Tab-separated table of C-alpha atoms in Angstrom:
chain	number	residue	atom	x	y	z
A	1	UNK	CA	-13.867	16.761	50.768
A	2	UNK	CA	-15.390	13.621	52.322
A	3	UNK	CA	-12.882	10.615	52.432
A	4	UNK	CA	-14.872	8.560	49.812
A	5	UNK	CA	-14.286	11.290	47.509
A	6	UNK	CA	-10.982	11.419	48.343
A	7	UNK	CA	-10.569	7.126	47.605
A	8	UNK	CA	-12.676	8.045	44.616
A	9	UNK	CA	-9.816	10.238	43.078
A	10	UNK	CA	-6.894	8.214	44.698
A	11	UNK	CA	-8.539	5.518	42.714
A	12	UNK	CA	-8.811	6.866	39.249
A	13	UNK	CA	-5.231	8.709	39.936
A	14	UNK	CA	-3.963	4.713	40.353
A	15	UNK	CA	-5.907	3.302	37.339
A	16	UNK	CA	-4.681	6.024	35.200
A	17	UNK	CA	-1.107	5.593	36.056
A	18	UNK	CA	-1.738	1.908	35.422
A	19	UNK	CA	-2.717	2.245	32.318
A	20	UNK	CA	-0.024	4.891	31.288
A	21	UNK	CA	2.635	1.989	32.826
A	22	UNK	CA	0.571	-0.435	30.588
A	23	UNK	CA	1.024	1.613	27.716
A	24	UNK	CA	4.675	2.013	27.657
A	25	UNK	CA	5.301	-1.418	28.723
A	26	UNK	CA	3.505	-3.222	25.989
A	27	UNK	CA	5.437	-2.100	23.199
A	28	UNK	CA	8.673	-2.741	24.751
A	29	UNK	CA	8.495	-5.982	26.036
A	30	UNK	CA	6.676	-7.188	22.299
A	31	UNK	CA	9.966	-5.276	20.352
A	32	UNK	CA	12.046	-7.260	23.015
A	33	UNK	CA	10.583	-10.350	22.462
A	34	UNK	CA	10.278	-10.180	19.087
A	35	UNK	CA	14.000	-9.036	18.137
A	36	UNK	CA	15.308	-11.614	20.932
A	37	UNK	CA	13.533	-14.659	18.026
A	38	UNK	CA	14.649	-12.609	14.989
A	39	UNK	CA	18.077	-12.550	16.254
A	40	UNK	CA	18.468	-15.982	17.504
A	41	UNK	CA	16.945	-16.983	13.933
A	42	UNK	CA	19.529	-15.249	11.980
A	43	UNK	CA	22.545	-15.992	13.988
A	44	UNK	CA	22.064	-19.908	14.056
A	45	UNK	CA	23.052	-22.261	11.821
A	46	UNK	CA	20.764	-22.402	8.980
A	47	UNK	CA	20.766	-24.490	5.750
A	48	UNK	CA	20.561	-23.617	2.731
A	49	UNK	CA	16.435	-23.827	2.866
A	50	UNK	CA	16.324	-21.919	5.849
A	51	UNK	CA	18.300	-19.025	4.718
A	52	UNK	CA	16.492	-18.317	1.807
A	53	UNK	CA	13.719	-17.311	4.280
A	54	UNK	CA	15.657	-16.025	7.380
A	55	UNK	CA	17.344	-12.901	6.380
A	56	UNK	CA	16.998	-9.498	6.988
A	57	UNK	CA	15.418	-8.621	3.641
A	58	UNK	CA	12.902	-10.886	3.384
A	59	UNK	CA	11.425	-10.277	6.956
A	60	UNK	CA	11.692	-6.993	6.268
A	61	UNK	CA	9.626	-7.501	3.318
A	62	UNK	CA	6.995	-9.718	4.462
A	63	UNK	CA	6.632	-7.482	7.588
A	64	UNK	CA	6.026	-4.119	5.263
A	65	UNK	CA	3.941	-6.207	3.010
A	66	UNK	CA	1.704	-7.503	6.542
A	67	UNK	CA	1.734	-3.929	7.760
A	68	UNK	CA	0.831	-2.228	4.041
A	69	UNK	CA	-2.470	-4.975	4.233
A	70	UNK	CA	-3.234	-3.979	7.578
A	71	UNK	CA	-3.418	-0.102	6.401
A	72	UNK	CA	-5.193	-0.684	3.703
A	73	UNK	CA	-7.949	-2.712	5.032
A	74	UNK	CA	-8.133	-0.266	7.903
A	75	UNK	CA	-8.615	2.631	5.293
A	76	UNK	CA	-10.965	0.809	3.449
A	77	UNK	CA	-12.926	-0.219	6.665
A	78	UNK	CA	-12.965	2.802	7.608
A	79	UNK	CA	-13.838	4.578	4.665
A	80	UNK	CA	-16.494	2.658	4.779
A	81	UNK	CA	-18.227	1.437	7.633
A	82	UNK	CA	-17.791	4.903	9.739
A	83	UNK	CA	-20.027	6.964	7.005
A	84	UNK	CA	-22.487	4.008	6.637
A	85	UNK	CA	-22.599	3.571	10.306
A	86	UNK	CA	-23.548	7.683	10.561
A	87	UNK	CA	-26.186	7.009	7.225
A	88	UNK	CA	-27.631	3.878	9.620
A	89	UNK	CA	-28.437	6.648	12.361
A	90	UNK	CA	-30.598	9.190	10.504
A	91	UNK	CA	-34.514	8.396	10.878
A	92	UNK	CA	-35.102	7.664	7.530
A	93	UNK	CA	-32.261	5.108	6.946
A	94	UNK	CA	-32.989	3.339	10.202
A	95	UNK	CA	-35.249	0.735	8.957
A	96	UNK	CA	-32.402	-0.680	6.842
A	97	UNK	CA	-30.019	-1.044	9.900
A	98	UNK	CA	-30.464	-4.577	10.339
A	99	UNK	CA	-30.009	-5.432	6.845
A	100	UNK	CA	-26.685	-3.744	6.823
A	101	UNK	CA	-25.557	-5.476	10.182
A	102	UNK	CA	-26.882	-8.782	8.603
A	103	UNK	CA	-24.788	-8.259	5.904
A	104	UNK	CA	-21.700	-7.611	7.783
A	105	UNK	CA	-22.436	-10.050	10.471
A	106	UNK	CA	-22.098	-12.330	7.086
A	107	UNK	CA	-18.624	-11.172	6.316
A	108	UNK	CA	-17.062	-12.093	10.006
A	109	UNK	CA	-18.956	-15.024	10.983
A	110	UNK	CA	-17.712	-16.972	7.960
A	111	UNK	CA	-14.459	-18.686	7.859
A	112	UNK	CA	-12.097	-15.622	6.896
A	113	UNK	CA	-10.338	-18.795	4.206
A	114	UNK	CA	-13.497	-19.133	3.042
A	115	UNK	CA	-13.753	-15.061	2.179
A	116	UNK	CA	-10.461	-14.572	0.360
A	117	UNK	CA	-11.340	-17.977	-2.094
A	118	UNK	CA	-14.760	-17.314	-2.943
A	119	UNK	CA	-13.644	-13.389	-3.836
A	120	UNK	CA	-10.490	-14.895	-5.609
A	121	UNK	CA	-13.218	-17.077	-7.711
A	122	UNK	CA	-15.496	-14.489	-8.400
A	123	UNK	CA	-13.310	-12.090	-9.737
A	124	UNK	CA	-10.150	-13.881	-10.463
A	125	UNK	CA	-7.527	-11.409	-9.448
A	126	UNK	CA	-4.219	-11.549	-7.136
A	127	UNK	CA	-2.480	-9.596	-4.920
A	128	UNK	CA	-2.718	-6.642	-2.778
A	129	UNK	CA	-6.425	-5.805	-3.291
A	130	UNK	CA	-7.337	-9.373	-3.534
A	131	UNK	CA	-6.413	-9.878	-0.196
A	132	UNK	CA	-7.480	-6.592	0.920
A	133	UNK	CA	-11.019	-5.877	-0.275
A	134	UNK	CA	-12.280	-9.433	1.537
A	135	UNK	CA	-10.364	-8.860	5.102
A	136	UNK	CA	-11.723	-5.370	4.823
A	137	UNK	CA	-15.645	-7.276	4.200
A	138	UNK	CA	-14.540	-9.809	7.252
A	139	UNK	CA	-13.658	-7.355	9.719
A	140	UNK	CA	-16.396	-4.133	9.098
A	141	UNK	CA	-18.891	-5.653	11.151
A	142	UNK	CA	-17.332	-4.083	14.995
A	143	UNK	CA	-16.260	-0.425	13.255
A	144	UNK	CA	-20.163	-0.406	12.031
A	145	UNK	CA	-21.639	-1.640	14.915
A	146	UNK	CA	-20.096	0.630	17.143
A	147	UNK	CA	-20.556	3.860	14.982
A	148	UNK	CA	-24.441	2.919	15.422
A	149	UNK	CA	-24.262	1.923	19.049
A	150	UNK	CA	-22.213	5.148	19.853
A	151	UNK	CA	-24.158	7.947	18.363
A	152	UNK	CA	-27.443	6.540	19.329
A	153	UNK	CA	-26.298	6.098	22.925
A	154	UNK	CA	-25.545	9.810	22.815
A	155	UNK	CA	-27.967	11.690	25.566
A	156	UNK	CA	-30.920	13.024	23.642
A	157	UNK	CA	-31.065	16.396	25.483
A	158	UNK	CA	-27.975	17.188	24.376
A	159	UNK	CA	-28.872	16.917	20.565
A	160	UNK	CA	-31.905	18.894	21.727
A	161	UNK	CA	-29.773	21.396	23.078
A	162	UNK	CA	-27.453	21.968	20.309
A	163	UNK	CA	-30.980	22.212	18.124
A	164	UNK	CA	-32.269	24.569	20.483
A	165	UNK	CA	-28.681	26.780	20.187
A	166	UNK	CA	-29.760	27.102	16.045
A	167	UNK	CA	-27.189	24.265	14.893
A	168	UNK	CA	-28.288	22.439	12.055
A	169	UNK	CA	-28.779	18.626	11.613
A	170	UNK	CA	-24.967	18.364	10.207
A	171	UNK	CA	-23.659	20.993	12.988
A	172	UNK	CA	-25.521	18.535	15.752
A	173	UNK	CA	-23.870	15.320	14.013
A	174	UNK	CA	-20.411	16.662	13.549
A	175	UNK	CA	-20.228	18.832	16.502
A	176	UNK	CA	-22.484	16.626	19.194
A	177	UNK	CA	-22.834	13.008	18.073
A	178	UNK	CA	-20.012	11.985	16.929
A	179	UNK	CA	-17.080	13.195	18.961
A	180	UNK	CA	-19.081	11.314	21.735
A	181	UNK	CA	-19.522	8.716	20.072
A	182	UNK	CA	-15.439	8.661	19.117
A	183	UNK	CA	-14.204	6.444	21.804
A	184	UNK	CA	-16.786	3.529	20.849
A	185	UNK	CA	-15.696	4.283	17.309
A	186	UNK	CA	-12.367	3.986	18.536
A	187	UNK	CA	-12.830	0.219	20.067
A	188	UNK	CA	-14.304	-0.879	17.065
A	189	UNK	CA	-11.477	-0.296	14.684
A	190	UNK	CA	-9.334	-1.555	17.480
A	191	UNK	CA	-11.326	-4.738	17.275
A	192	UNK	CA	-10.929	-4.593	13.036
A	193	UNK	CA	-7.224	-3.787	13.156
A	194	UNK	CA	-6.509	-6.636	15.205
A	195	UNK	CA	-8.385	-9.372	13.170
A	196	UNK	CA	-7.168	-7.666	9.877
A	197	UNK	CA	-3.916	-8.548	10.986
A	198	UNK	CA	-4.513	-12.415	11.803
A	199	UNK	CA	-6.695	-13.023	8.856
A	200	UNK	CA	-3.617	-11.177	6.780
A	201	UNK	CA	-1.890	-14.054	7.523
A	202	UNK	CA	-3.880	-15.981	4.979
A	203	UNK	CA	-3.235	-13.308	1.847
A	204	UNK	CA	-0.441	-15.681	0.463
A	205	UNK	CA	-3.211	-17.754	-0.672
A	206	UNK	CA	-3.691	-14.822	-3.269
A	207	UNK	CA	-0.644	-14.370	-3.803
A	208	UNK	CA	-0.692	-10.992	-1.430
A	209	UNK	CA	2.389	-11.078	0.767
A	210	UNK	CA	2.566	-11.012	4.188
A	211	UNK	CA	4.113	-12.722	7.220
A	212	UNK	CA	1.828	-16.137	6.096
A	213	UNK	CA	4.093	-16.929	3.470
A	214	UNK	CA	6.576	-17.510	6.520
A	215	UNK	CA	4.420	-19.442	8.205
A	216	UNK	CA	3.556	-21.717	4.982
A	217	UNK	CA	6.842	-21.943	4.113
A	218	UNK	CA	7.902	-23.528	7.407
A	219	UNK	CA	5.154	-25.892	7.854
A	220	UNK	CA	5.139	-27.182	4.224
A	221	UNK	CA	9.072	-27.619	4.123
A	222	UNK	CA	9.292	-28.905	7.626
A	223	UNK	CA	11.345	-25.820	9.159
A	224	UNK	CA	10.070	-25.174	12.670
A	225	UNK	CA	12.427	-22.116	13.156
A	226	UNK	CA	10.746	-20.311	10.011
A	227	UNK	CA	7.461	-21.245	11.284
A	228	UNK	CA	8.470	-19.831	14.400
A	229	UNK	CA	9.810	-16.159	13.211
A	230	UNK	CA	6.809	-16.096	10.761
A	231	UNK	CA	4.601	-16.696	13.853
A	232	UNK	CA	6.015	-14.542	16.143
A	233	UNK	CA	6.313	-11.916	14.070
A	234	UNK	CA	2.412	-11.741	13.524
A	235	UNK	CA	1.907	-11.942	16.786
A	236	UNK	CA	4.006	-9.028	17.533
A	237	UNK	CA	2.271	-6.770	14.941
A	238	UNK	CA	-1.053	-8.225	16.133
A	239	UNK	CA	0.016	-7.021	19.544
A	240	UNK	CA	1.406	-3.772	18.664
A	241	UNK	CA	-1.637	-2.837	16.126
A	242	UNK	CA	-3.507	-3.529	19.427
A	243	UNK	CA	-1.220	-1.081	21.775
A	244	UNK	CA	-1.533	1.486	18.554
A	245	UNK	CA	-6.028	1.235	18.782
A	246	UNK	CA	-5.351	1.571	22.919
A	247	UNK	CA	-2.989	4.997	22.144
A	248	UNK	CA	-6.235	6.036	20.086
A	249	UNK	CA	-8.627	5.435	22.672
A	250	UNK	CA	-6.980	7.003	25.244
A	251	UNK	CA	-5.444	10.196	23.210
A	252	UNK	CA	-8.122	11.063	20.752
A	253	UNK	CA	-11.171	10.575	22.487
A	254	UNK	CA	-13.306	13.529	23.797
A	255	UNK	CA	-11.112	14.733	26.817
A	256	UNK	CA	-13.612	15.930	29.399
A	257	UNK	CA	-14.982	11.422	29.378
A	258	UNK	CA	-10.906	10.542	29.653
């Protein structure tokens, strides 16, 4: 084994280890962090105002009601823009590819405010799936994209191959295309979870929960330290949400590209 080969594999050994360091260290030092600002916030001396929104139930609450959000736009986005991604690929759907993108290219470059009102006028509803239904429409656009990009960048002789071996179209899709086409997949949603989780910051405005209500709260009634948890505390699920979609890159991706 030449030396280059050898620098080659001393290399990826290093960036490997780096990111298993990476991996471990992100979530600690954001559960750190994060319980260092809770604590401080419930241990001080807070009036009467303040207390009403700095206790242990109601973060508790907020957070579950941030985190429920987040799951439920990532089901939804996932539900849907994975199968309608696949759809996009076949031969005789790919003429309406662009209209699809268009469309969801829509949903994200618009102001995410802008989203939740206009659904909220059309249909007039509150709550968990009014919030829900219009981050899921703001942040399909990377989980589709990359379901398109990733099974058409898959090597044409191997879909040949598995054609040649008597698999049928579905066998070549579910047994070729898309498990290489997983770890582009995979970055997508990464992408969605983290905006679903800053744009679930603006759910309050229909009356869906979440961490914003925090963050309202203390700029409306002039109480920087509830402004402060509220914030951090999205930040810390943004951040963690963002360790979680690394953890599914790096784990459940096909494990002879890892």
């Amino acid at each position: 084994m030449t030396s280059t080969e050898l620098s080659g594999i001393s290399t990826k050994s290093g960036s490997k280890r780096a990111d298993r360091i990476r991996l471990l260290v992100q979530p600690a030092v954001v559960l750190v962090l994060v319980a260092a600002v809770v604590t401080w916030a419930l241990t001080r001396e807070n009036d009467v105002i303040e207390a009403e929104s700095l206790n242990a139930n109601t973060l508790l609450t907020k957070t579950w009601e941030h985190l429920l959000i987040t799951a439920v736009v990532t089901a939804l986005v996932i539900g849907v823009a994975v199968p309608l991604g696949v759809l996009l690929t076949r031969s005789w759907a790919r003429p309406a590819a662009p209209l699809f993108l268009g469309i969801a290219n829509i949903g994200q470059a618009a102001p995410a405010l802008g989203v939740l009102v206009l659904f909220f006028l059309w249909t007039e509803q509150e709550g968990l799936w009014a919030a829900a239904l219009p981050i899921a429409f703001y942040s399909l656009l990377p989980v589709l994209r990359n379901t398109i990009v990733g099974i058409d960048s898959v090597d044409p002789t191997l879909v040949d191959a598995g054609r040649g071996i008597g698999m049928s179209s579905l066998g070549v899709l579910l047994r070729i295309e898309l498990p290489l086409a997983v770890p582009m997949i995979l970055a997508g949603l990464r992408t969605s979870l983290v905006l679903a989780v800053g744009t679930a910051t603006l759910a309050f405005f229909v009356n869906g929960g979440g961490l914003g209500e925090l963050i309202d709260a203390g700029y409306k009634l002039n109480r920087t330290t509830v402004l402060v948890v509220g914030a951090v505390l999205a930040v810390g699920v943004a951040l963690l949400v963002d360790w979680f979609g690394a953890v599914l890159e790096k784990y459940f991706g096909p494990k002879g590209l890892s």
